[in-house]
Every structure is written in structure tokens, then in C-alpha cells.
PDB file of N, CA and C in Angstrom:
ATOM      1  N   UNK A 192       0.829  -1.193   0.000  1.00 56.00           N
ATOM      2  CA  UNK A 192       0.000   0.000   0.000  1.00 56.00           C
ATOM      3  C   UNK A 192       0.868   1.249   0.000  1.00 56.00           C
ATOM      4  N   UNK A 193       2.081   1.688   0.767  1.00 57.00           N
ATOM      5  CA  UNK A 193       2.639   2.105   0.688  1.00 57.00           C
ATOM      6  C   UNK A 193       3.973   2.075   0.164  1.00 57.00           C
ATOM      7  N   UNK A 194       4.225   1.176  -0.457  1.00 67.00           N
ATOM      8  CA  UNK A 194       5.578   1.164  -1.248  1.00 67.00           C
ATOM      9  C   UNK A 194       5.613   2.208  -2.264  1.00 67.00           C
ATOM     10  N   UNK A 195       4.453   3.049  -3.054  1.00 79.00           N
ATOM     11  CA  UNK A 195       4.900   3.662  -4.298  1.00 79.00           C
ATOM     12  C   UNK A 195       4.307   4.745  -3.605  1.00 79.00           C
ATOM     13  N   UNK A 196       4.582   5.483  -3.019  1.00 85.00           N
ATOM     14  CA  UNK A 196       4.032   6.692  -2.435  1.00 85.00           C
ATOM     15  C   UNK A 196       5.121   7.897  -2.696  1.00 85.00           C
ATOM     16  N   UNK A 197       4.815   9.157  -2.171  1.00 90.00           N
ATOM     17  CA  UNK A 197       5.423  10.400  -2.187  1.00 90.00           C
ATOM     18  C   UNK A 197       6.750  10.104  -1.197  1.00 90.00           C
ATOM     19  N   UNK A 198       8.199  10.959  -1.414  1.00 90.00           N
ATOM     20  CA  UNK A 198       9.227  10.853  -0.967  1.00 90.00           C
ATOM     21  C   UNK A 198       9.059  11.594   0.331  1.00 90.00           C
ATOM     22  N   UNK A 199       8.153  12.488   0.685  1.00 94.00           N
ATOM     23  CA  UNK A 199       7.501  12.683   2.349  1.00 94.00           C
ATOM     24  C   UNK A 199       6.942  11.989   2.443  1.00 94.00           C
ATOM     25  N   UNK A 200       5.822  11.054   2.139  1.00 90.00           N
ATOM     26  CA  UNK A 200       5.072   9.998   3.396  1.00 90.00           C
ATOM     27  C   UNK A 200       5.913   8.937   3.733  1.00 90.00           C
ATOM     28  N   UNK A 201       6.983   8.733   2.589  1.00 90.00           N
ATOM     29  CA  UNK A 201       8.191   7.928   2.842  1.00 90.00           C
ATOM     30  C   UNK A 201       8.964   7.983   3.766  1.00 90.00           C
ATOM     31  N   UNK A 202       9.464   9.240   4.449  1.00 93.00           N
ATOM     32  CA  UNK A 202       9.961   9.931   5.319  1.00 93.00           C
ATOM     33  C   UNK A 202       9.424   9.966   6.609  1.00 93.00           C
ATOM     34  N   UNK A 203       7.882  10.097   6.279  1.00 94.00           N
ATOM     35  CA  UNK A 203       6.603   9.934   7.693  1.00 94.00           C
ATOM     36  C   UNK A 203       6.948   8.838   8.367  1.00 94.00           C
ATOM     37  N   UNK A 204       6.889   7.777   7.195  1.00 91.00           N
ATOM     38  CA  UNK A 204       7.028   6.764   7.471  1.00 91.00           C
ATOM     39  C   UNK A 204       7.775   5.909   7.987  1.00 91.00           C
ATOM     40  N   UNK A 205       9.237   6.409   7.734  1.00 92.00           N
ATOM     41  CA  UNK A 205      10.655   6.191   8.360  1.00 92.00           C
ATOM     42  C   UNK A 205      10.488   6.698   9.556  1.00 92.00           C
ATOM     43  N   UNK A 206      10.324   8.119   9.670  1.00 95.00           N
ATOM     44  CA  UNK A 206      10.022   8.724  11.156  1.00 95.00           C
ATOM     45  C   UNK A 206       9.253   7.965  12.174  1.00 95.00           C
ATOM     46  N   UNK A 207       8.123   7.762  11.869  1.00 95.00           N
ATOM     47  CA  UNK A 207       7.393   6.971  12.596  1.00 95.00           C
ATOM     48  C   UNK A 207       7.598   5.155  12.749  1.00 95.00           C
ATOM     49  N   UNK A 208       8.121   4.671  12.073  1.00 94.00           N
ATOM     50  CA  UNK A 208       8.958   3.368  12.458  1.00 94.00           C
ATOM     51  C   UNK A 208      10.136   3.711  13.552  1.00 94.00           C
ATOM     52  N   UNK A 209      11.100   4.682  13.467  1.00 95.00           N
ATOM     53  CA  UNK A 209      11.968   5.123  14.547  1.00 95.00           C
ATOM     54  C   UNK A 209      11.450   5.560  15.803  1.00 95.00           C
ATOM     55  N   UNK A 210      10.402   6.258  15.886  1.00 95.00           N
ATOM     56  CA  UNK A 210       9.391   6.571  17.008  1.00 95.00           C
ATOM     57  C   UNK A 210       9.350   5.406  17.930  1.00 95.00           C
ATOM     58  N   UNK A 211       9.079   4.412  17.052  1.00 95.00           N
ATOM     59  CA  UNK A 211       8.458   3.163  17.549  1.00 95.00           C
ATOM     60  C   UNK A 211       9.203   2.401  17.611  1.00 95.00           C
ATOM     61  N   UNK A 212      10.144   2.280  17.391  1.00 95.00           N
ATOM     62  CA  UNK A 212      11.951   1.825  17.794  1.00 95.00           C
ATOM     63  C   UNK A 212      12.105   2.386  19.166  1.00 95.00           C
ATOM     64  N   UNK A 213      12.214   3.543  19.146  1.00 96.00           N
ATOM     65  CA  UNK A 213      12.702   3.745  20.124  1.00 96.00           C
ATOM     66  C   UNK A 213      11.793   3.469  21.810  1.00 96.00           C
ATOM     67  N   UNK A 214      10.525   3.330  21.271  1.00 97.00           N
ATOM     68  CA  UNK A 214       9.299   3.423  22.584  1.00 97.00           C
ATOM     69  C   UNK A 214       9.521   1.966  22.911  1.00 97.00           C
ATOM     70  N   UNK A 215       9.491   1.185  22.119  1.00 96.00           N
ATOM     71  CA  UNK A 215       9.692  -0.355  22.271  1.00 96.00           C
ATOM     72  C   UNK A 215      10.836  -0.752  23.527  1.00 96.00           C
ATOM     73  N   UNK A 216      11.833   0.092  22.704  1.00 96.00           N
ATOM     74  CA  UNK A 216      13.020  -0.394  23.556  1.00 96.00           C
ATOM     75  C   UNK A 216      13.512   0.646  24.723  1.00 96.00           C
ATOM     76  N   UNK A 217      12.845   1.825  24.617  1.00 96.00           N
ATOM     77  CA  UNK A 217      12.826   2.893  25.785  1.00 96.00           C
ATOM     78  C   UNK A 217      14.078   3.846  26.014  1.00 96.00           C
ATOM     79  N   UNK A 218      14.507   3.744  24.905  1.00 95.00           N
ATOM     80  CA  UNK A 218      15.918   4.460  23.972  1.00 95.00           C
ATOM     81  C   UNK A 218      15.517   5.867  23.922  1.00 95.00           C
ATOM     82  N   UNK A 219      15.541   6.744  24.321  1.00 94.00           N
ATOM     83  CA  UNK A 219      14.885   7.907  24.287  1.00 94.00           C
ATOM     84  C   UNK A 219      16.253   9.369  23.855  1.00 94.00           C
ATOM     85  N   UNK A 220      17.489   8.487  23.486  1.00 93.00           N
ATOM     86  CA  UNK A 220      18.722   9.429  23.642  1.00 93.00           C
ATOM     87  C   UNK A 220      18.899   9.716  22.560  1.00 93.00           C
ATOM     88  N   UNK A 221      18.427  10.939  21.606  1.00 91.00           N
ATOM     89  CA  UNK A 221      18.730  11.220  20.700  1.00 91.00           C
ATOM     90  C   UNK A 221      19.838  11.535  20.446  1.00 91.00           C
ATOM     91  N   UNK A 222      20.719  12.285  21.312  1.00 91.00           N
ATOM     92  CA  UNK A 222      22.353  12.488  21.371  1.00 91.00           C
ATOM     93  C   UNK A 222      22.546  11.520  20.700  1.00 91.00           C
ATOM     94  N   UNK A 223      22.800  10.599  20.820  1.00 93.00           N
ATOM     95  CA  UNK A 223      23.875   9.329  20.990  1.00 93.00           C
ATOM     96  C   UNK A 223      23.578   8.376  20.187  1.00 93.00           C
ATOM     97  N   UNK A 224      22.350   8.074  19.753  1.00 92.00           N
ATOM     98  CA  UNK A 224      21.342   7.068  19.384  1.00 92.00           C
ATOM     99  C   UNK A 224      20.701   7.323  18.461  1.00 92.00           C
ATOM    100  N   UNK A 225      21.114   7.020  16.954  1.00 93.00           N
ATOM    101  CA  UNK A 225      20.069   7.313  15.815  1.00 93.00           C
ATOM    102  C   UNK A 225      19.171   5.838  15.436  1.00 93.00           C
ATOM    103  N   UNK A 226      18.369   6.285  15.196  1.00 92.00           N
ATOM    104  CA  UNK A 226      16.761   5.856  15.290  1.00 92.00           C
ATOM    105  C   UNK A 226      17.116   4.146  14.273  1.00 92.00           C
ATOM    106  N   UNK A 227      18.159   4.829  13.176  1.00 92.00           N
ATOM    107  CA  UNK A 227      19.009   3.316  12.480  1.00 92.00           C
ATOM    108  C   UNK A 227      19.760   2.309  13.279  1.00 92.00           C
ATOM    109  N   UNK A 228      20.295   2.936  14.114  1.00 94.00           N
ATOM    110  CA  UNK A 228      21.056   1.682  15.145  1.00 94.00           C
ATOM    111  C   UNK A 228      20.159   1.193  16.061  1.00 94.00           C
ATOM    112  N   UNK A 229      18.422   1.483  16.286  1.00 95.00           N
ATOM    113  CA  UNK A 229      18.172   1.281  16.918  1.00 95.00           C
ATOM    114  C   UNK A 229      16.923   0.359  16.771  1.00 95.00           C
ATOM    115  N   UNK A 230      16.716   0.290  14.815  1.00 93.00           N
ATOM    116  CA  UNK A 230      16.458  -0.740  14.570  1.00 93.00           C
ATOM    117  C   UNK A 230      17.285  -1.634  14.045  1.00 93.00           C
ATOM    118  N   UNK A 231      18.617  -1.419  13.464  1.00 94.00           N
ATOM    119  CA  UNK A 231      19.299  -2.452  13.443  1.00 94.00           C
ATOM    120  C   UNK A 231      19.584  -3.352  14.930  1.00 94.00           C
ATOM    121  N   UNK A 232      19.647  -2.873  16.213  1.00 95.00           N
ATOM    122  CA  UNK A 232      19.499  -3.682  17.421  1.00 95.00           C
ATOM    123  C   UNK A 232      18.230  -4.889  17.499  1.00 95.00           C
ATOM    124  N   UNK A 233      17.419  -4.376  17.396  1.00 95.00           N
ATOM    125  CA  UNK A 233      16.112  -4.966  17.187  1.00 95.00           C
ATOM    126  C   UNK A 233      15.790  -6.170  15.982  1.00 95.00           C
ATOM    127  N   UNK A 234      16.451  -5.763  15.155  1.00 95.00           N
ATOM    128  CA  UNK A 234      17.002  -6.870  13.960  1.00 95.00           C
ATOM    129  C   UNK A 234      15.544  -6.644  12.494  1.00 95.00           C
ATOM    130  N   UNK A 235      14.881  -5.362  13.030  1.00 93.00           N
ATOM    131  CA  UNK A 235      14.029  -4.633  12.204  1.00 93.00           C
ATOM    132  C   UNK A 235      14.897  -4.109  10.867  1.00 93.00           C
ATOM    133  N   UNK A 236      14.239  -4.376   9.724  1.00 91.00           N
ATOM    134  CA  UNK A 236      14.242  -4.116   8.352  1.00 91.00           C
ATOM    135  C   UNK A 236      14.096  -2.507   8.167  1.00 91.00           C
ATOM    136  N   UNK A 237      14.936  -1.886   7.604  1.00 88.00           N
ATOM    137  CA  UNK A 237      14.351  -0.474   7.257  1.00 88.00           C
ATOM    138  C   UNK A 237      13.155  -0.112   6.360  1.00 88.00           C
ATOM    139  N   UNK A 238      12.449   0.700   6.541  1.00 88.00           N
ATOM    140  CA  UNK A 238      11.219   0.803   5.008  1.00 88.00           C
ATOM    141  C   UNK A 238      11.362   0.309   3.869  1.00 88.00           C
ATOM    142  N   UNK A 239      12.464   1.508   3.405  1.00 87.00           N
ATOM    143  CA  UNK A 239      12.991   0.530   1.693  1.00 87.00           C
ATOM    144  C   UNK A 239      13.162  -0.731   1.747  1.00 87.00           C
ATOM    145  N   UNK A 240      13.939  -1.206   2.364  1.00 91.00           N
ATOM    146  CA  UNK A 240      14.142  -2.891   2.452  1.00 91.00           C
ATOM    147  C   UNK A 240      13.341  -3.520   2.691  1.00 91.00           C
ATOM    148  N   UNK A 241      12.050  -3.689   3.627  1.00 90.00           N
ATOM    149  CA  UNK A 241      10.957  -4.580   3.703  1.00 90.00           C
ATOM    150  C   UNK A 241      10.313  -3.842   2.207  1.00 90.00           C
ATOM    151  N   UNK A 242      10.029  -2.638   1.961  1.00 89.00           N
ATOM    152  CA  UNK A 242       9.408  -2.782   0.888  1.00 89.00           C
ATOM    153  C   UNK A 242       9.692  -3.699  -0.186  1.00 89.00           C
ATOM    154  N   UNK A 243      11.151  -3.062  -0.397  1.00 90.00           N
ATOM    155  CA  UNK A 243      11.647  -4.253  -1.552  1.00 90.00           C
ATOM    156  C   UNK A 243      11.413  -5.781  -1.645  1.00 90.00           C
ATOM    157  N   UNK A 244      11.844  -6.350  -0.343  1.00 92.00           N
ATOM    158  CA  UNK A 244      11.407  -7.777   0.105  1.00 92.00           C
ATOM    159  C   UNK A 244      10.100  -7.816  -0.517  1.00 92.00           C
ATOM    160  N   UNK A 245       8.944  -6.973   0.113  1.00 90.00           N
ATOM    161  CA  UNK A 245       7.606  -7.231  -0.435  1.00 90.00           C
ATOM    162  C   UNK A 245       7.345  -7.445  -1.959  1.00 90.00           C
ATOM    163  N   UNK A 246       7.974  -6.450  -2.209  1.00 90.00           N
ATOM    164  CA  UNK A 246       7.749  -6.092  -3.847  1.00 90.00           C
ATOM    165  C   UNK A 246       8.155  -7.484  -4.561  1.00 90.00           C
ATOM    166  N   UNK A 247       9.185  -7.828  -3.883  1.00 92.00           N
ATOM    167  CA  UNK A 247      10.019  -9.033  -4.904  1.00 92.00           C
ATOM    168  C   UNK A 247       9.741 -10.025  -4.817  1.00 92.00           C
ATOM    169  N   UNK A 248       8.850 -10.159  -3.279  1.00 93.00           N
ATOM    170  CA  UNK A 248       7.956 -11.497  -3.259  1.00 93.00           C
ATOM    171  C   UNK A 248       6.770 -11.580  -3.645  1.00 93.00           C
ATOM    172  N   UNK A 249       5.850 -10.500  -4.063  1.00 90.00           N
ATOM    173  CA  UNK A 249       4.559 -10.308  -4.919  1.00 90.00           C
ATOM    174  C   UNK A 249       5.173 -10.391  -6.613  1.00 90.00           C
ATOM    175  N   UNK A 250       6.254  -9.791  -6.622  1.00 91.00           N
ATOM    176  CA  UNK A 250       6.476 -10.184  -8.249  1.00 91.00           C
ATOM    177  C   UNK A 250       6.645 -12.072  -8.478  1.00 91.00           C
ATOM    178  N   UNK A 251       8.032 -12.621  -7.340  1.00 95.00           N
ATOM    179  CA  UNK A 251       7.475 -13.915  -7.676  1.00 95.00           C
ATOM    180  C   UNK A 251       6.525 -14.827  -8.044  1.00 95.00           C
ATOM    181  N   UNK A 252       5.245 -14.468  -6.728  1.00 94.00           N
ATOM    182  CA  UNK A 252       4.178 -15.045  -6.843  1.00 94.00           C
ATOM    183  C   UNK A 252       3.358 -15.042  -8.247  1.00 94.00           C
ATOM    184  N   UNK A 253       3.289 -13.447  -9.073  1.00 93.00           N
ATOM    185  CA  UNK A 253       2.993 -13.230  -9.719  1.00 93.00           C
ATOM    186  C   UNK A 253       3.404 -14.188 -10.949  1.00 93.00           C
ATOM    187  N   UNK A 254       4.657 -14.220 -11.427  1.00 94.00           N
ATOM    188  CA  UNK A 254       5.566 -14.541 -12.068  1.00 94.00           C
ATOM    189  C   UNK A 254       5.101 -16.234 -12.291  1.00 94.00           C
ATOM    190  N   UNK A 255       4.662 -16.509 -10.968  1.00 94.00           N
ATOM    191  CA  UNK A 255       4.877 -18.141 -10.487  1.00 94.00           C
ATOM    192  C   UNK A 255       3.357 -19.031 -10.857  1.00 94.00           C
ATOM    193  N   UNK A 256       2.589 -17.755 -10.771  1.00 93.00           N
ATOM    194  CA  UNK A 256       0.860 -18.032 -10.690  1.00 93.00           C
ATOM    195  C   UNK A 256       0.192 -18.343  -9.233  1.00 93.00           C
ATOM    196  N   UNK A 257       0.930 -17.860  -8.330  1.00 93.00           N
ATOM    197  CA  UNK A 257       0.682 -18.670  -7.179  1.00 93.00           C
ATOM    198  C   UNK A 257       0.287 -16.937  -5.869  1.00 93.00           C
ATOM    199  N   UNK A 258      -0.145 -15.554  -7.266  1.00 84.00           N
ATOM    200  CA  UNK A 258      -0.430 -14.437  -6.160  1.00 84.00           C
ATOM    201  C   UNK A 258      -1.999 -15.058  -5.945  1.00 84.00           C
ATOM    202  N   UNK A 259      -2.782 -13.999  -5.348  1.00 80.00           N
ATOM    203  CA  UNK A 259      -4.110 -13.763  -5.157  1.00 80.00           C
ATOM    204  C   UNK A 259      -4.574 -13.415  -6.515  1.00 80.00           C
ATOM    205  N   UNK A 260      -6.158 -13.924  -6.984  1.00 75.00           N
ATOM    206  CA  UNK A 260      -6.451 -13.431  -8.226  1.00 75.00           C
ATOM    207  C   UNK A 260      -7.259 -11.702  -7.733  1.00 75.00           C
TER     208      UNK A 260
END
């Protein structure tokens, strides 16, 4: 749903995955602590990258005959 969107909701969207990085794990130190190391701790996918994953596993399926009709 959101993979082909505007390069701000993209951004929203990054923002608000880091939000939620950080509440999870109670990381609240912006000094020190960017919102990327703090889902790489967590072992969380960045936006682009799960998107891509998604994308490349709906093209398989597609590809394969095996999406949703």
C-alpha cells in the first residue's frame, strides 16, 4: 500500500517506524542514538528494504501463478 508513495510519506514513514523503535526499547537518547542503530538492534528491516522484500515477493508469486487473483 505504501511502497509507491510520495518521498515525504516515505519519510513519515521512516520517522514513525523510529518513534516506535525507540518506545519499544525505551531508547529515548537522541544524542547518541540514531533511530538506524536502533532498529538495526532490534534486527528490524528499514522501510525501503521490507518494501523491496515485499515487492520481490509479490512479483514472484505473480511470475509463479501462485499471487491472489
Amino acid at each position: 500500500v505504501w511502497g509507491f508513495t510520495s518521498e515525504k510519506n516515505i519519510k513519515r514513514i521512516i520517522q514513525l517506524q523510529h518513534k516506535l523503535a525507540r518506545a519499544i526499547t525505551m531508547n529515548y537518547d537522541y544524542e547518541t542514538t540514531s533511530g538506524r542503530e536502533i532498529l538495526i538492534s532490534l534486527k528490524w528491516n528499514d522501510f525501503k528494504c521490507r518494501r523491496n522484500a515485499l515487492t520481490s515477493s509479490l512479483l514472484y508469486k505473480c511470475v509463479h501463478g501462485l499471487a491472489p487473483d
